[in-house]
Short mmCIF file of C-alpha atoms in Angstrom, two decimals:
data_model
loop_
_atom_site.label_atom_id
_atom_site.label_comp_id
_atom_site.label_asym_id
_atom_site.label_seq_id
_atom_site.Cartn_x
_atom_site.Cartn_y
_atom_site.Cartn_z
CA UNK E 1 0.00 0.00 0.00
CA UNK E 2 1.40 3.40 -0.91
CA UNK E 3 2.04 5.86 1.88
CA UNK E 4 -1.04 8.06 2.34
CA UNK E 5 1.16 11.06 3.11
CA UNK E 6 2.75 10.84 -0.32
CA UNK E 7 -0.61 11.38 -2.00
CA UNK E 8 -2.29 13.71 0.50
CA UNK E 9 -1.51 16.85 -1.51
CA UNK E 10 -3.03 15.73 -4.86
CA UNK E 11 -6.07 14.28 -3.07
CA UNK E 12 -6.55 17.49 -1.09
CA UNK E 13 -6.51 19.37 -4.40
CA UNK E 14 -9.26 17.12 -5.74
CA UNK E 15 -11.30 17.78 -2.60
CA UNK E 16 -10.71 21.57 -2.85
CA UNK E 17 -11.86 21.50 -6.47
CA UNK E 18 -15.04 19.68 -5.42
CA UNK E 19 -14.24 16.71 -7.66
CA UNK E 20 -14.82 14.16 -4.89
CA UNK E 21 -18.17 15.54 -3.74
CA UNK E 22 -21.11 13.16 -4.40
CA UNK E 23 -22.68 15.20 -7.21
CA UNK E 24 -19.33 15.58 -8.98
CA UNK E 25 -18.63 11.87 -8.61
CA UNK E 26 -22.03 10.99 -10.09
CA UNK E 27 -21.40 13.36 -13.00
CA UNK E 28 -18.04 11.69 -13.59
CA UNK E 29 -19.73 8.28 -13.53
CA UNK E 30 -22.19 9.43 -16.18
CA UNK E 31 -19.28 10.50 -18.34
CA UNK E 32 -17.57 7.14 -17.89
CA UNK E 33 -20.77 5.37 -18.93
CA UNK E 34 -20.63 7.40 -22.13
CA UNK E 35 -16.88 7.13 -22.64
CA UNK E 36 -16.86 3.35 -22.30
CA UNK E 37 -19.91 2.86 -24.53
CA UNK E 38 -22.00 1.04 -21.96
CA UNK E 39 -24.83 2.17 -24.21
CA UNK E 40 -24.04 2.10 -27.92
CA UNK E 41 -23.57 5.69 -29.04
CA UNK E 42 -24.93 5.11 -32.54
CA UNK E 43 -28.06 3.10 -31.72
CA UNK E 44 -28.94 2.72 -28.05
CA UNK E 45 -28.07 6.19 -26.76
CA UNK E 46 -30.06 8.07 -29.44
CA UNK E 47 -33.00 5.72 -28.86
CA UNK E 48 -32.82 6.30 -25.10
CA UNK E 49 -32.75 10.07 -25.57
CA UNK E 50 -35.70 9.90 -27.95
CA UNK E 51 -37.70 7.78 -25.51
CA UNK E 52 -36.85 10.02 -22.57
CA UNK E 53 -37.84 13.19 -24.44
CA UNK E 54 -41.17 11.65 -25.43
CA UNK E 55 -42.01 10.64 -21.85
CA UNK E 56 -40.41 13.32 -19.67
CA UNK E 57 -42.24 16.11 -17.92
CA UNK E 58 -40.59 19.40 -17.00
CA UNK E 59 -40.62 20.94 -13.56
CA UNK E 60 -38.57 24.01 -12.60
CA UNK E 61 -36.70 23.71 -15.87
CA UNK E 62 -35.66 20.09 -15.27
CA UNK E 63 -37.00 17.24 -17.39
CA UNK E 64 -37.72 14.03 -15.50
CA UNK E 65 -39.11 10.56 -16.11
CA UNK E 66 -41.78 9.94 -13.48
CA UNK E 67 -42.92 6.58 -12.18
CA UNK E 68 -46.29 7.03 -13.88
CA UNK E 69 -44.67 7.63 -17.27
CA UNK E 70 -42.24 4.74 -16.73
CA UNK E 71 -45.05 2.28 -15.98
CA UNK E 72 -47.30 3.55 -18.76
CA UNK E 73 -44.53 3.15 -21.34
CA UNK E 74 -43.77 -0.44 -20.34
CA UNK E 75 -47.46 -1.34 -20.23
CA UNK E 76 -48.10 0.21 -23.65
CA UNK E 77 -45.02 -1.57 -25.03
CA UNK E 78 -46.40 -4.91 -23.83
CA UNK E 79 -43.51 -5.64 -21.46
CA UNK E 80 -45.40 -4.97 -18.21
CA UNK E 81 -48.59 -6.98 -17.71
CA UNK E 82 -51.25 -4.75 -16.08
CA UNK E 83 -51.60 -7.28 -13.26
CA UNK E 84 -47.92 -6.74 -12.36
CA UNK E 85 -47.94 -2.95 -12.22
CA UNK E 86 -46.96 -2.97 -8.52
CA UNK E 87 -43.84 -4.99 -9.41
CA UNK E 88 -43.09 -2.43 -12.12
CA UNK E 89 -43.17 0.28 -9.47
CA UNK E 90 -40.58 -1.68 -7.46
CA UNK E 91 -38.37 -1.86 -10.55
CA UNK E 92 -38.66 1.92 -10.93
CA UNK E 93 -37.80 2.43 -7.28
CA UNK E 94 -34.66 0.32 -7.73
CA UNK E 95 -33.62 2.54 -10.64
CA UNK E 96 -34.00 5.59 -8.41
CA UNK E 97 -31.54 4.00 -6.00
CA UNK E 98 -29.13 2.91 -8.72
CA UNK E 99 -29.12 6.44 -10.14
CA UNK E 100 -27.40 7.57 -6.92
CA UNK E 101 -25.07 4.57 -6.53
CA UNK E 102 -22.56 4.20 -4.83
CA UNK E 103 -24.03 6.68 -2.37
CA UNK E 104 -26.83 5.55 -0.10
CA UNK E 105 -28.67 8.78 0.42
CA UNK E 106 -32.15 10.17 -0.18
CA UNK E 107 -33.28 8.89 -3.54
CA UNK E 108 -34.90 11.31 -6.02
CA UNK E 109 -38.62 11.28 -6.76
CA UNK E 110 -38.06 11.01 -10.52
CA UNK E 111 -35.20 10.37 -12.97
CA UNK E 112 -33.35 12.96 -15.01
CA UNK E 113 -31.80 11.84 -18.28
CA UNK E 114 -28.35 11.51 -16.72
CA UNK E 115 -29.74 9.58 -13.76
CA UNK E 116 -31.56 7.23 -16.11
CA UNK E 117 -28.33 6.60 -18.03
CA UNK E 118 -26.49 5.64 -14.83
CA UNK E 119 -29.31 3.49 -13.49
CA UNK E 120 -29.64 1.52 -16.71
CA UNK E 121 -25.87 1.05 -16.90
CA UNK E 122 -25.77 -0.62 -13.47
CA UNK E 123 -28.35 -3.21 -14.59
CA UNK E 124 -25.86 -4.43 -17.22
CA UNK E 125 -22.85 -5.75 -15.28
CA UNK E 126 -21.24 -7.33 -18.34
CA UNK E 127 -20.97 -3.83 -19.80
CA UNK E 128 -20.74 -1.53 -16.79
CA UNK E 129 -17.73 -3.25 -15.25
CA UNK E 130 -15.64 -1.30 -17.75
CA UNK E 131 -16.58 1.85 -15.83
CA UNK E 132 -14.22 0.68 -13.10
CA UNK E 133 -10.49 1.10 -13.42
CA UNK E 134 -9.42 -2.38 -12.34
CA UNK E 135 -5.66 -2.68 -11.85
CA UNK E 136 -3.01 -3.47 -9.26
CA UNK E 137 -3.71 -0.13 -7.52
CA UNK E 138 -7.41 -0.97 -7.23
CA UNK E 139 -9.48 -4.19 -7.14
CA UNK E 140 -11.50 -6.23 -9.62
CA UNK E 141 -15.26 -6.24 -9.19
CA UNK E 142 -16.64 -9.75 -8.68
CA UNK E 143 -20.02 -11.07 -9.87
CA UNK E 144 -21.21 -10.89 -6.25
CA UNK E 145 -20.60 -7.12 -6.26
CA UNK E 146 -23.12 -6.67 -9.04
CA UNK E 147 -25.66 -9.00 -7.45
CA UNK E 148 -25.38 -6.99 -4.24
CA UNK E 149 -25.78 -3.76 -6.16
CA UNK E 150 -29.17 -4.93 -7.41
CA UNK E 151 -30.10 -6.32 -3.99
CA UNK E 152 -29.48 -2.91 -2.46
CA UNK E 153 -31.73 -1.37 -5.08
CA UNK E 154 -34.63 -3.63 -4.06
CA UNK E 155 -34.01 -3.38 -0.30
CA UNK E 156 -36.60 -1.07 1.30
CA UNK E 157 -36.54 -2.28 4.92
CA UNK E 158 -33.95 -2.77 7.68
CA UNK E 159 -34.86 -6.17 9.13
CA UNK E 160 -31.21 -7.15 9.14
CA UNK E 161 -30.73 -5.07 12.27
CA UNK E 162 -32.66 -7.74 14.22
CA UNK E 163 -30.51 -10.63 12.95
CA UNK E 164 -27.50 -11.80 15.04
CA UNK E 165 -24.35 -10.40 13.46
CA UNK E 166 -20.84 -11.87 13.58
CA UNK E 167 -18.50 -9.33 12.03
CA UNK E 168 -15.56 -11.73 11.59
CA UNK E 169 -17.70 -14.37 9.88
CA UNK E 170 -19.19 -11.67 7.65
CA UNK E 171 -15.72 -10.51 6.66
CA UNK E 172 -14.80 -14.09 5.71
CA UNK E 173 -17.94 -14.42 3.58
CA UNK E 174 -17.25 -11.11 1.86
CA UNK E 175 -13.69 -12.17 1.07
CA UNK E 176 -14.88 -15.47 -0.45
CA UNK E 177 -17.33 -13.59 -2.67
CA UNK E 178 -14.72 -11.03 -3.67
CA UNK E 179 -12.46 -13.81 -4.99
CA UNK E 180 -15.20 -15.94 -6.57
CA UNK E 181 -14.96 -15.49 -10.32
CA UNK E 182 -16.31 -17.89 -12.94
CA UNK E 183 -16.07 -18.31 -16.70
CA UNK E 184 -14.54 -15.36 -18.50
CA UNK E 185 -14.78 -12.98 -15.53
CA UNK E 186 -11.57 -11.17 -14.77
CA UNK E 187 -9.77 -12.54 -11.72
CA UNK E 188 -6.85 -10.13 -11.82
CA UNK E 189 -6.42 -7.74 -8.91
CA UNK E 190 -9.14 -9.42 -6.84
CA UNK E 191 -9.25 -8.07 -3.30
CA UNK E 192 -11.46 -8.18 -0.25
CA UNK E 193 -14.13 -5.52 0.19
CA UNK E 194 -14.83 -5.75 3.91
CA UNK E 195 -12.26 -4.80 6.51
CA UNK E 196 -11.86 -2.74 9.67
CA UNK E 197 -12.52 0.50 7.80
CA UNK E 198 -15.90 -0.54 6.45
CA UNK E 199 -18.17 -3.04 4.73
CA UNK E 200 -18.97 -3.57 1.05
CA UNK E 201 -20.82 -0.24 0.75
CA UNK E 202 -17.73 1.59 1.98
CA UNK E 203 -15.58 -0.28 -0.52
CA UNK E 204 -18.04 0.49 -3.34
CA UNK E 205 -17.29 4.16 -2.76
CA UNK E 206 -13.55 3.45 -2.71
CA UNK E 207 -13.81 1.62 -6.05
CA UNK E 208 -15.66 4.53 -7.61
CA UNK E 209 -13.45 7.30 -6.18
CA UNK E 210 -10.36 5.65 -7.57
CA UNK E 211 -11.98 5.13 -10.95
CA UNK E 212 -13.36 8.64 -11.46
CA UNK E 213 -10.31 10.61 -10.34
CA UNK E 214 -8.70 12.53 -13.21
CA UNK E 215 -5.66 10.62 -14.48
CA UNK E 216 -2.92 11.91 -16.74
CA UNK E 217 -1.59 9.40 -19.23
CA UNK E 218 1.90 8.29 -18.29
CA UNK E 219 1.66 9.59 -14.72
CA UNK E 220 0.93 7.51 -11.64
CA UNK E 221 -2.28 8.40 -9.82
CA UNK E 222 -3.15 8.02 -6.12
CA UNK E 223 -3.95 4.34 -5.39
CA UNK E 224 -7.39 3.25 -4.24
CA UNK E 225 -6.44 2.95 -0.56
CA UNK E 226 -5.47 6.61 -0.43
CA UNK E 227 -9.15 7.56 -0.77
CA UNK E 228 -10.16 5.79 2.46
CA UNK E 229 -10.46 9.00 4.56
CA UNK E 230 -12.77 10.53 1.92
CA UNK E 231 -14.83 7.33 1.63
CA UNK E 232 -15.35 7.29 5.41
CA UNK E 233 -16.88 10.75 5.20
CA UNK E 234 -19.19 9.76 2.33
CA UNK E 235 -20.40 6.31 3.35
CA UNK E 236 -23.12 7.29 5.80
CA UNK E 237 -24.66 5.08 8.49
CA UNK E 238 -26.24 2.30 6.39
CA UNK E 239 -24.64 -1.14 6.35
CA UNK E 240 -25.31 -3.98 3.95
CA UNK E 241 -26.25 -6.42 6.71
CA UNK E 242 -28.98 -4.01 7.91
CA UNK E 243 -30.83 -4.04 4.60
CA UNK E 244 -33.69 -6.35 3.64
CA UNK E 245 -36.27 -6.88 0.90
CA UNK E 246 -39.84 -7.51 2.09
CA UNK E 247 -40.87 -11.04 1.12
CA UNK E 248 -44.05 -9.99 -0.70
CA UNK E 249 -42.13 -7.40 -2.70
CA UNK E 250 -39.43 -9.85 -3.70
CA UNK E 251 -42.02 -12.40 -4.76
CA UNK E 252 -43.70 -9.78 -6.96
CA UNK E 253 -40.33 -8.85 -8.49
CA UNK E 254 -39.44 -12.50 -9.17
CA UNK E 255 -42.79 -13.14 -10.81
CA UNK E 256 -42.24 -10.22 -13.17
CA UNK E 257 -38.65 -11.21 -13.95
CA UNK E 258 -39.65 -14.78 -14.78
CA UNK E 259 -42.49 -13.46 -16.96
CA UNK E 260 -40.14 -11.12 -18.84
CA UNK E 261 -37.08 -13.37 -18.80
CA UNK E 262 -37.37 -13.85 -22.55
CA UNK E 263 -38.64 -10.34 -23.23
CA UNK E 264 -42.18 -9.31 -24.08
CA UNK E 265 -44.47 -12.04 -22.68
CA UNK E 266 -46.01 -12.97 -26.02
CA UNK E 267 -46.38 -16.67 -25.21
CA UNK E 268 -49.08 -18.36 -23.17
CA UNK E 269 -48.63 -20.51 -20.11
CA UNK E 270 -50.69 -21.64 -17.15
CA UNK E 271 -50.68 -19.18 -14.28
CA UNK E 272 -50.34 -22.13 -11.91
CA UNK E 273 -47.06 -23.09 -13.66
CA UNK E 274 -45.72 -19.56 -13.19
CA UNK E 275 -46.73 -19.44 -9.52
CA UNK E 276 -45.13 -22.84 -8.88
CA UNK E 277 -41.87 -21.77 -10.52
CA UNK E 278 -41.80 -18.56 -8.46
CA UNK E 279 -42.43 -20.61 -5.30
CA UNK E 280 -39.45 -22.84 -6.17
CA UNK E 281 -37.12 -19.90 -6.88
CA UNK E 282 -38.03 -17.95 -3.77
CA UNK E 283 -38.00 -20.96 -1.44
CA UNK E 284 -34.25 -20.97 -0.64
CA UNK E 285 -34.24 -17.20 -0.11
CA UNK E 286 -36.87 -17.18 2.63
CA UNK E 287 -35.11 -18.59 5.66
CA UNK E 288 -37.25 -16.84 8.29
CA UNK E 289 -40.95 -16.14 7.91
CA UNK E 290 -40.93 -13.15 10.28
CA UNK E 291 -38.44 -10.88 8.51
CA UNK E 292 -37.47 -9.69 5.06
CA UNK E 293 -34.70 -11.12 2.90
CA UNK E 294 -31.25 -10.01 4.02
CA UNK E 295 -28.14 -9.85 1.85
CA UNK E 296 -26.79 -13.16 3.17
CA UNK E 297 -30.12 -14.91 2.57
CA UNK E 298 -30.33 -13.43 -0.91
CA UNK E 299 -26.76 -14.28 -1.88
CA UNK E 300 -26.93 -17.85 -0.58
CA UNK E 301 -29.69 -18.47 -3.10
CA UNK E 302 -28.97 -16.01 -5.91
CA UNK E 303 -25.23 -16.53 -6.11
CA UNK E 304 -25.59 -20.17 -7.06
CA UNK E 305 -29.25 -20.89 -7.71
CA UNK E 306 -30.32 -18.00 -9.95
CA UNK E 307 -27.23 -16.01 -11.00
CA UNK E 308 -28.67 -15.05 -14.39
CA UNK E 309 -32.26 -14.24 -13.38
CA UNK E 310 -31.55 -10.54 -13.78
CA UNK E 311 -31.66 -11.02 -17.54
CA UNK E 312 -35.39 -10.57 -17.02
CA UNK E 313 -34.70 -7.13 -15.57
CA UNK E 314 -32.45 -6.23 -18.48
CA UNK E 315 -35.04 -7.30 -21.04
CA UNK E 316 -37.94 -5.43 -19.44
CA UNK E 317 -35.80 -2.27 -19.59
CA UNK E 318 -34.47 -2.74 -23.14
CA UNK E 319 -37.46 -1.03 -24.85
CA UNK E 320 -36.20 2.27 -23.42
CA UNK E 321 -33.02 2.11 -25.49
CA UNK E 322 -33.55 -0.47 -28.26
CA UNK E 323 -35.99 -1.17 -31.05
CA UNK E 324 -38.62 -3.74 -30.16
CA UNK E 325 -37.42 -5.96 -33.03
CA UNK E 326 -33.93 -6.32 -31.55
CA UNK E 327 -33.17 -10.04 -31.10
CA UNK E 328 -32.01 -9.52 -27.52
CA UNK E 329 -35.23 -7.71 -26.54
CA UNK E 330 -37.67 -10.56 -27.11
CA UNK E 331 -36.51 -14.14 -27.60
CA UNK E 332 -38.15 -16.41 -30.15
CA UNK E 333 -38.54 -19.50 -27.98
CA UNK E 334 -38.78 -23.11 -29.12
CA UNK E 335 -41.97 -25.07 -28.61
CA UNK E 336 -42.31 -25.83 -24.92
CA UNK E 337 -42.14 -29.37 -23.58
CA UNK E 338 -44.12 -31.37 -21.06
CA UNK E 339 -41.49 -30.68 -18.38
CA UNK E 340 -39.75 -27.62 -19.82
CA UNK E 341 -42.67 -25.21 -19.98
CA UNK E 342 -41.73 -21.60 -20.68
CA UNK E 343 -41.47 -20.69 -16.97
CA UNK E 344 -39.22 -23.74 -16.50
CA UNK E 345 -37.10 -22.58 -19.46
CA UNK E 346 -36.68 -19.29 -17.57
CA UNK E 347 -35.47 -21.32 -14.59
CA UNK E 348 -32.91 -23.08 -16.77
CA UNK E 349 -31.75 -19.77 -18.20
CA UNK E 350 -31.48 -18.22 -14.73
CA UNK E 351 -29.06 -21.00 -13.77
CA UNK E 352 -26.86 -20.28 -16.77
CA UNK E 353 -27.96 -23.16 -19.00
CA UNK E 354 -27.76 -22.62 -22.76
CA UNK E 355 -26.97 -19.30 -24.44
CA UNK E 356 -28.52 -16.02 -23.40
CA UNK E 357 -31.00 -15.95 -26.30
CA UNK E 358 -31.86 -19.69 -26.58
CA UNK E 359 -31.34 -19.31 -30.32
CA UNK E 360 -30.75 -22.97 -31.18
CA UNK E 361 -32.39 -24.74 -28.26
CA UNK E 362 -34.76 -27.57 -29.10
CA UNK E 363 -36.31 -30.63 -27.52
CA UNK E 364 -34.51 -33.72 -28.72
CA UNK E 365 -36.32 -36.57 -26.97
CA UNK E 366 -39.25 -37.14 -24.61
CA UNK E 367 -39.94 -40.25 -22.53
CA UNK E 368 -43.13 -40.94 -20.62
CA UNK E 369 -41.67 -43.53 -18.25
CA UNK E 370 -45.15 -44.52 -17.10
CA UNK E 371 -46.13 -45.78 -20.56
CA UNK E 372 -42.84 -46.21 -22.43
CA UNK E 373 -40.33 -48.47 -20.66
CA UNK E 374 -36.70 -47.41 -21.00
CA UNK E 375 -33.54 -48.59 -19.27
CA UNK E 376 -30.72 -46.54 -17.81
CA UNK E 377 -28.38 -48.24 -20.29
CA UNK E 378 -30.55 -47.21 -23.24
CA UNK E 379 -30.70 -43.62 -21.96
CA UNK E 380 -26.90 -43.57 -21.58
CA UNK E 381 -26.55 -44.78 -25.18
CA UNK E 382 -28.96 -42.04 -26.28
CA UNK E 383 -26.85 -39.40 -24.55
CA UNK E 384 -23.66 -40.78 -26.09
CA UNK E 385 -25.25 -40.65 -29.55
CA UNK E 386 -26.40 -37.05 -29.27
CA UNK E 387 -24.87 -34.57 -31.73
CA UNK E 388 -22.20 -32.17 -30.55
CA UNK E 389 -24.27 -29.77 -28.49
CA UNK E 390 -25.01 -28.40 -25.05
CA UNK E 391 -27.32 -30.91 -23.39
CA UNK E 392 -29.90 -30.66 -20.62
CA UNK E 393 -31.49 -33.77 -19.13
CA UNK E 394 -34.68 -33.13 -17.15
CA UNK E 395 -36.31 -35.71 -14.87
CA UNK E 396 -39.78 -35.01 -13.53
CA UNK E 397 -41.67 -37.02 -10.94
CA UNK E 398 -42.80 -37.14 -7.34
CA UNK E 399 -41.09 -37.30 -3.98
CA UNK E 400 -41.75 -40.92 -2.97
CA UNK E 401 -42.50 -39.86 0.62
CA UNK E 402 -44.41 -36.58 0.26
CA UNK E 403 -45.84 -36.80 -3.26
CA UNK E 404 -44.54 -33.30 -4.07
CA UNK E 405 -43.58 -32.48 -7.65
CA UNK E 406 -39.84 -32.90 -8.17
CA UNK E 407 -37.64 -31.85 -11.10
CA UNK E 408 -33.92 -32.63 -11.19
CA UNK E 409 -31.54 -32.58 -14.08
CA UNK E 410 -28.09 -32.28 -15.58
CA UNK E 411 -26.60 -29.64 -17.84
CA UNK E 412 -23.54 -30.40 -19.98
CA UNK E 413 -22.20 -27.43 -21.93
CA UNK E 414 -20.72 -27.89 -25.38
CA UNK E 415 -17.63 -25.85 -24.45
CA UNK E 416 -16.38 -27.35 -21.17
CA UNK E 417 -13.31 -25.09 -21.20
CA UNK E 418 -15.61 -22.05 -20.84
CA UNK E 419 -18.06 -23.49 -18.31
CA UNK E 420 -18.43 -26.68 -16.31
CA UNK E 421 -21.37 -29.09 -16.20
CA UNK E 422 -23.76 -28.84 -13.30
CA UNK E 423 -26.65 -30.70 -11.75
CA UNK E 424 -29.75 -28.75 -10.87
CA UNK E 425 -33.02 -28.92 -8.98
CA UNK E 426 -35.99 -26.93 -10.29
CA UNK E 427 -38.79 -28.26 -8.07
CA UNK E 428 -39.76 -28.12 -5.26
CA UNK E 429 -36.82 -25.76 -4.69
CA UNK E 430 -34.40 -24.20 -7.17
CA UNK E 431 -30.70 -24.88 -6.73
CA UNK E 432 -27.62 -25.70 -8.77
CA UNK E 433 -24.70 -27.95 -7.94
CA UNK E 434 -21.71 -26.71 -9.89
CA UNK E 435 -19.27 -29.13 -11.45
CA UNK E 436 -15.54 -29.46 -10.93
CA UNK E 437 -14.92 -31.63 -13.97
CA UNK E 438 -15.33 -31.50 -17.72
CA UNK E 439 -18.07 -33.37 -19.53
CA UNK E 440 -19.65 -35.83 -19.51
CA UNK E 441 -19.88 -35.82 -15.67
CA UNK E 442 -21.76 -39.14 -15.73
CA UNK E 443 -21.14 -42.89 -16.06
CA UNK E 444 -23.02 -46.15 -16.38
CA UNK E 445 -22.28 -48.12 -13.21
CA UNK E 446 -23.82 -51.52 -12.52
CA UNK E 447 -26.65 -50.81 -14.92
CA UNK E 448 -27.45 -47.50 -13.21
CA UNK E 449 -26.84 -44.10 -14.80
CA UNK E 450 -24.89 -42.00 -12.33
CA UNK E 451 -24.48 -38.24 -12.64
CA UNK E 452 -21.74 -37.26 -10.22
CA UNK E 453 -20.07 -39.41 -7.56
CA UNK E 454 -22.00 -41.51 -5.08
CA UNK E 455 -21.71 -40.07 -1.55
CA UNK E 456 -19.31 -37.30 -2.54
CA UNK E 457 -21.07 -33.98 -3.03
CA UNK E 458 -24.22 -34.38 -5.11
CA UNK E 459 -25.14 -37.42 -7.18
CA UNK E 460 -28.20 -38.21 -9.26
CA UNK E 461 -28.58 -41.96 -9.78
CA UNK E 462 -31.13 -43.36 -12.20
CA UNK E 463 -31.93 -46.98 -11.42
CA UNK E 464 -31.92 -49.63 -14.15
CA UNK E 465 -35.56 -49.22 -15.15
CA UNK E 466 -35.31 -45.38 -14.65
CA UNK E 467 -38.65 -45.46 -12.80
CA UNK E 468 -36.81 -44.37 -9.68
CA UNK E 469 -33.96 -41.99 -9.06
CA UNK E 470 -31.93 -41.42 -5.91
CA UNK E 471 -30.52 -37.96 -5.24
CA UNK E 472 -27.85 -37.82 -2.55
CA UNK E 473 -26.63 -34.47 -1.21
CA UNK E 474 -23.62 -34.70 1.08
CA UNK E 475 -21.92 -31.64 2.50
CA UNK E 476 -20.16 -33.59 5.23
CA UNK E 477 -16.90 -35.02 4.04
CA UNK E 478 -17.20 -33.94 0.43
CA UNK E 479 -13.72 -33.94 -1.07
CA UNK E 480 -13.27 -32.29 -4.46
CA UNK E 481 -16.59 -33.74 -5.64
CA UNK E 482 -17.67 -33.78 -9.26
CA UNK E 483 -20.74 -31.75 -8.25
CA UNK E 484 -20.54 -29.54 -5.16
CA UNK E 485 -23.27 -29.75 -2.51
CA UNK E 486 -24.90 -26.55 -1.26
CA UNK E 487 -23.53 -25.96 2.24
CA UNK E 488 -26.59 -24.47 3.91
CA UNK E 489 -28.81 -27.39 2.78
CA UNK E 490 -26.87 -29.99 4.81
CA UNK E 491 -26.91 -33.75 4.20
CA UNK E 492 -29.96 -35.51 2.78
CA UNK E 493 -31.15 -38.17 0.38
CA UNK E 494 -34.29 -38.11 -1.77
CA UNK E 495 -36.04 -40.85 -3.71
CA UNK E 496 -37.93 -39.72 -6.81
CA UNK E 497 -40.64 -41.67 -8.60
CA UNK E 498 -39.70 -40.72 -12.16
CA UNK E 499 -42.61 -40.04 -14.53
CA UNK E 500 -41.11 -38.13 -17.46
CA UNK E 501 -37.69 -37.47 -18.98
CA UNK E 502 -36.80 -34.81 -21.55
CA UNK E 503 -33.56 -34.26 -23.44
CA UNK E 504 -32.92 -30.72 -24.71
CA UNK E 505 -30.00 -29.63 -26.85
CA UNK E 506 -28.48 -26.40 -28.12
CA UNK E 507 -26.68 -27.28 -31.33
CA UNK E 508 -24.84 -24.35 -32.85
CA UNK E 509 -24.73 -24.09 -36.67
CA UNK E 510 -20.93 -24.37 -36.71
CA UNK E 511 -20.65 -26.85 -33.86
CA UNK E 512 -18.55 -29.16 -36.04
CA UNK E 513 -15.74 -26.63 -35.62
CA UNK E 514 -14.57 -27.84 -32.27
CA UNK E 515 -12.23 -24.96 -31.60
CA UNK E 516 -14.73 -22.21 -32.27
CA UNK E 517 -16.02 -20.28 -29.27
CA UNK E 518 -19.67 -19.64 -28.56
#
């Protein structure tokens, strides 16, 4: 760490010039959004400006997008079902918060054009991470940072103040999240964001202050840690572990995000299917019935069990800055299956299965085990004979003890060097069990089809006649398992009476070119 005294003079100059005051920092963030093309300057930015001008009202010489105009636009565009207008209001409220990020202060009543630009940018982590200057003098932003950013936007209560708090354990959790990068995420310069000076919200301000400071090319600038005294003055009294999302509000948000996961909800599905899927997604998040959802509760579920669900948020907001015919705005889905209904496809997408736009996803095979006998060996041969593709196997049935609907499955990506296989549960709770090995992640053992390793981590074992499956989930003693068990769920075993099996594939047009990336 560089000596703070060495940099005190240039930092004091920045303070004297007002460049580190909240309003100046937010203005600098807006400029970085523009400079790093978070919104495309030739297509998306002009469209956003046009939309804003058509919807904004002027008060005291300032044009603003009100909640009423925001909701009316999305309803008219077909992206917000009238029955979910309250959830739309919660989305708008989150944008008000994000427009002021990283500062947790009084949120505005409406959005100016610049505030709208910043708020939208923060909903696109794959683009907005370029706003940060990540280097050896700073720290890399992890996926958990962006999930927390959105959590904070939806948090409207402070139930976390009533939950027992262990500061040292919380620091350890924060450090694990700060170093947890997957896929193509940048691991360089990873660093903890909770220490004796402050929690994640304090470090958010540090990240931003370092990034927005004026830098002269070829000259060294004050490192991130030198802005700690300023960040302490700006952070305020709120702490991440205090915040919570009311359960009814989060359920309403989830229902909307599942509905809009593939864009404008132009397809039909049974409302009961949607409600069941929402119940399964929210189940692991609600750990106490008497309080709202805290950051730890949210992250335990979202970090592993629904990391990509926020695509629904991105797609419901895309009409503000893209043409409705844009392929990323509304997805042309394949015909739904018996198991993989459209809400279930949203579940698969939220786990990270298949590409972001489901462009080449199709059902390959369906088995009704109740009427069409099939053996585990025959199913293994079927999987081996599949074309080169990303593959999802879905098993649907009933819990042999409770009779509850159960869906388990396996996802095997086509490019194992980019992502690992994983097992998943979609009903009666949503969870994913990430893989530590390349495909296929399964074997035929004694006539049974085994996904994973028996008694090490998570294993899904289809018996010889595939009418029954045994799912074992072992946290205790797991040692570099093929599929990692979810710590907070403990040890358990479940017997499933299998009724239906579906095989889904995503076969890219050029999939014969083995070295080509997706």
